[in-house]
mmCIF file of C-alpha atoms in Angstrom:
data_model
loop_
_atom_site.group_PDB
_atom_site.id
_atom_site.type_symbol
_atom_site.label_atom_id
_atom_site.label_comp_id
_atom_site.label_asym_id
_atom_site.label_seq_id
_atom_site.Cartn_x
_atom_site.Cartn_y
_atom_site.Cartn_z
ATOM 1 C CA MET M 1 0.000 0.000 0.000
ATOM 2 C CA ARG M 2 1.491 3.309 -1.075
ATOM 3 C CA SER M 3 1.461 6.230 1.324
ATOM 4 C CA GLN M 4 -0.893 9.068 0.460
ATOM 5 C CA LEU M 5 1.448 11.624 2.040
ATOM 6 C CA PRO M 6 3.425 13.971 -0.219
ATOM 7 C CA ALA M 7 6.932 12.738 -1.006
ATOM 8 C CA ALA M 8 8.508 15.267 1.366
ATOM 9 C CA GLU M 9 6.504 13.787 4.255
ATOM 10 C CA ARG M 10 7.500 10.145 3.744
ATOM 11 C CA LEU M 11 10.555 8.401 5.097
ATOM 12 C CA THR M 12 12.602 7.600 2.039
ATOM 13 C CA VAL M 13 14.241 4.324 1.163
ATOM 14 C CA ASP M 14 17.548 5.896 2.169
ATOM 15 C CA PHE M 15 16.534 5.555 5.817
ATOM 16 C CA VAL M 16 14.437 2.370 5.805
ATOM 17 C CA GLU M 17 16.218 -0.973 5.835
ATOM 18 C CA VAL M 18 15.075 -3.629 3.357
ATOM 19 C CA GLN M 19 14.328 -5.999 6.252
ATOM 20 C CA LEU M 20 11.898 -3.458 7.737
ATOM 21 C CA VAL M 21 9.996 -3.168 4.465
ATOM 22 C CA GLU M 22 9.773 -6.962 4.277
ATOM 23 C CA LYS M 23 8.465 -7.172 7.858
ATOM 24 C CA LEU M 24 5.843 -4.489 7.203
ATOM 25 C CA GLU M 25 4.671 -6.222 4.026
ATOM 26 C CA LYS M 26 4.213 -9.543 5.858
ATOM 27 C CA PRO M 27 2.601 -8.976 9.264
ATOM 28 C CA LEU M 28 2.402 -11.803 11.771
ATOM 29 C CA ILE M 29 -1.008 -13.470 12.000
ATOM 30 C CA PHE M 30 -2.371 -14.258 15.455
ATOM 31 C CA GLN M 31 -5.388 -16.485 16.029
ATOM 32 C CA TRP M 32 -7.404 -16.476 19.194
ATOM 33 C CA GLY M 33 -10.419 -18.596 19.920
ATOM 34 C CA ALA M 34 -12.782 -18.843 22.851
ATOM 35 C CA GLY M 35 -13.341 -22.500 22.164
ATOM 36 C CA GLY M 36 -16.347 -24.351 20.900
ATOM 37 C CA ALA M 37 -17.280 -25.421 17.424
ATOM 38 C CA GLU M 38 -19.734 -22.575 16.800
ATOM 39 C CA GLN M 39 -17.208 -19.745 17.009
ATOM 40 C CA PRO M 40 -14.446 -19.449 14.437
ATOM 41 C CA PRO M 41 -11.149 -18.140 15.810
ATOM 42 C CA SER M 42 -10.530 -14.403 15.708
ATOM 43 C CA VAL M 43 -7.615 -13.385 13.500
ATOM 44 C CA PHE M 44 -5.386 -10.411 14.247
ATOM 45 C CA LYS M 45 -2.378 -9.074 12.383
ATOM 46 C CA GLY M 46 0.604 -7.544 14.117
ATOM 47 C CA PHE M 47 4.339 -7.097 14.043
ATOM 48 C CA ASP M 48 7.357 -8.307 15.961
ATOM 49 C CA ALA M 49 8.492 -5.765 18.559
ATOM 50 C CA ALA M 50 11.799 -5.394 16.680
ATOM 51 C CA VAL M 51 9.868 -3.446 14.023
ATOM 52 C CA LEU M 52 9.558 -0.578 16.522
ATOM 53 C CA ILE M 53 13.327 -0.427 16.891
ATOM 54 C CA ASP M 54 13.782 -0.437 13.112
ATOM 55 C CA LEU M 55 11.213 2.355 12.710
ATOM 56 C CA ARG M 56 12.861 4.367 15.480
ATOM 57 C CA ASN M 57 16.244 4.016 13.778
ATOM 58 C CA ALA M 58 14.817 5.124 10.420
ATOM 59 C CA ILE M 59 13.176 8.185 11.976
ATOM 60 C CA ILE M 60 16.338 9.195 13.849
ATOM 61 C CA SER M 61 18.457 8.724 10.702
ATOM 62 C CA ALA M 62 16.072 10.782 8.589
ATOM 63 C CA ASN M 63 16.123 13.548 11.191
ATOM 64 C CA SER M 64 19.929 13.526 11.355
ATOM 65 C CA ALA M 65 19.983 14.026 7.586
ATOM 66 C CA GLY M 66 17.540 16.947 7.879
ATOM 67 C CA CYS M 67 14.757 15.120 6.052
ATOM 68 C CA LEU M 68 11.955 15.370 8.631
ATOM 69 C CA SER M 69 9.483 18.218 8.809
ATOM 70 C CA ALA M 70 8.103 19.738 12.012
ATOM 71 C CA ARG M 71 5.144 17.375 11.612
ATOM 72 C CA TYR M 72 7.321 14.575 13.055
ATOM 73 C CA GLU M 73 8.531 16.522 16.107
ATOM 74 C CA LYS M 74 6.518 14.559 18.708
ATOM 75 C CA ILE M 75 7.386 11.230 17.111
ATOM 76 C CA LEU M 76 11.069 12.169 17.005
ATOM 77 C CA THR M 77 10.987 13.236 20.668
ATOM 78 C CA ALA M 78 9.531 9.843 21.605
ATOM 79 C CA CYS M 79 12.155 8.031 19.513
ATOM 80 C CA LEU M 80 14.992 9.956 21.137
ATOM 81 C CA SER M 81 13.552 9.301 24.612
ATOM 82 C CA VAL M 82 13.445 5.565 23.945
ATOM 83 C CA GLU M 83 17.009 5.690 22.659
ATOM 84 C CA ARG M 84 18.215 7.464 25.842
ATOM 85 C CA VAL M 85 16.435 4.951 28.085
ATOM 86 C CA ALA M 86 17.862 2.019 26.115
ATOM 87 C CA SER M 87 21.371 3.488 26.292
ATOM 88 C CA ALA M 88 21.070 4.033 30.039
ATOM 89 C CA ALA M 89 19.831 0.467 30.547
ATOM 90 C CA CYS M 90 22.736 -0.931 28.527
ATOM 91 C CA SER M 91 25.291 1.071 30.488
ATOM 92 C CA MET M 92 23.862 -0.266 33.767
ATOM 93 C CA ALA M 93 24.218 -3.881 32.665
#
């Protein structure tokens, strides 16, 4: 599915790893059922938690290259906060 955002508002391929694109194109499928023959299982799609790290890295890289608009300011702040917490946790280990 192609983004409807203008080109200037999309993260470009320069910042998105091929593995991330592959993961986003093939979400994990989860099935959950309450039991019983009358109810078919519910199906949900989702992603491995590592996708969040890959997205964070792409956003930080795009920002470092000056390719993010002010629209992404809150998202970037969250990404940088997660990065600081992760760095602090690693240094404590």
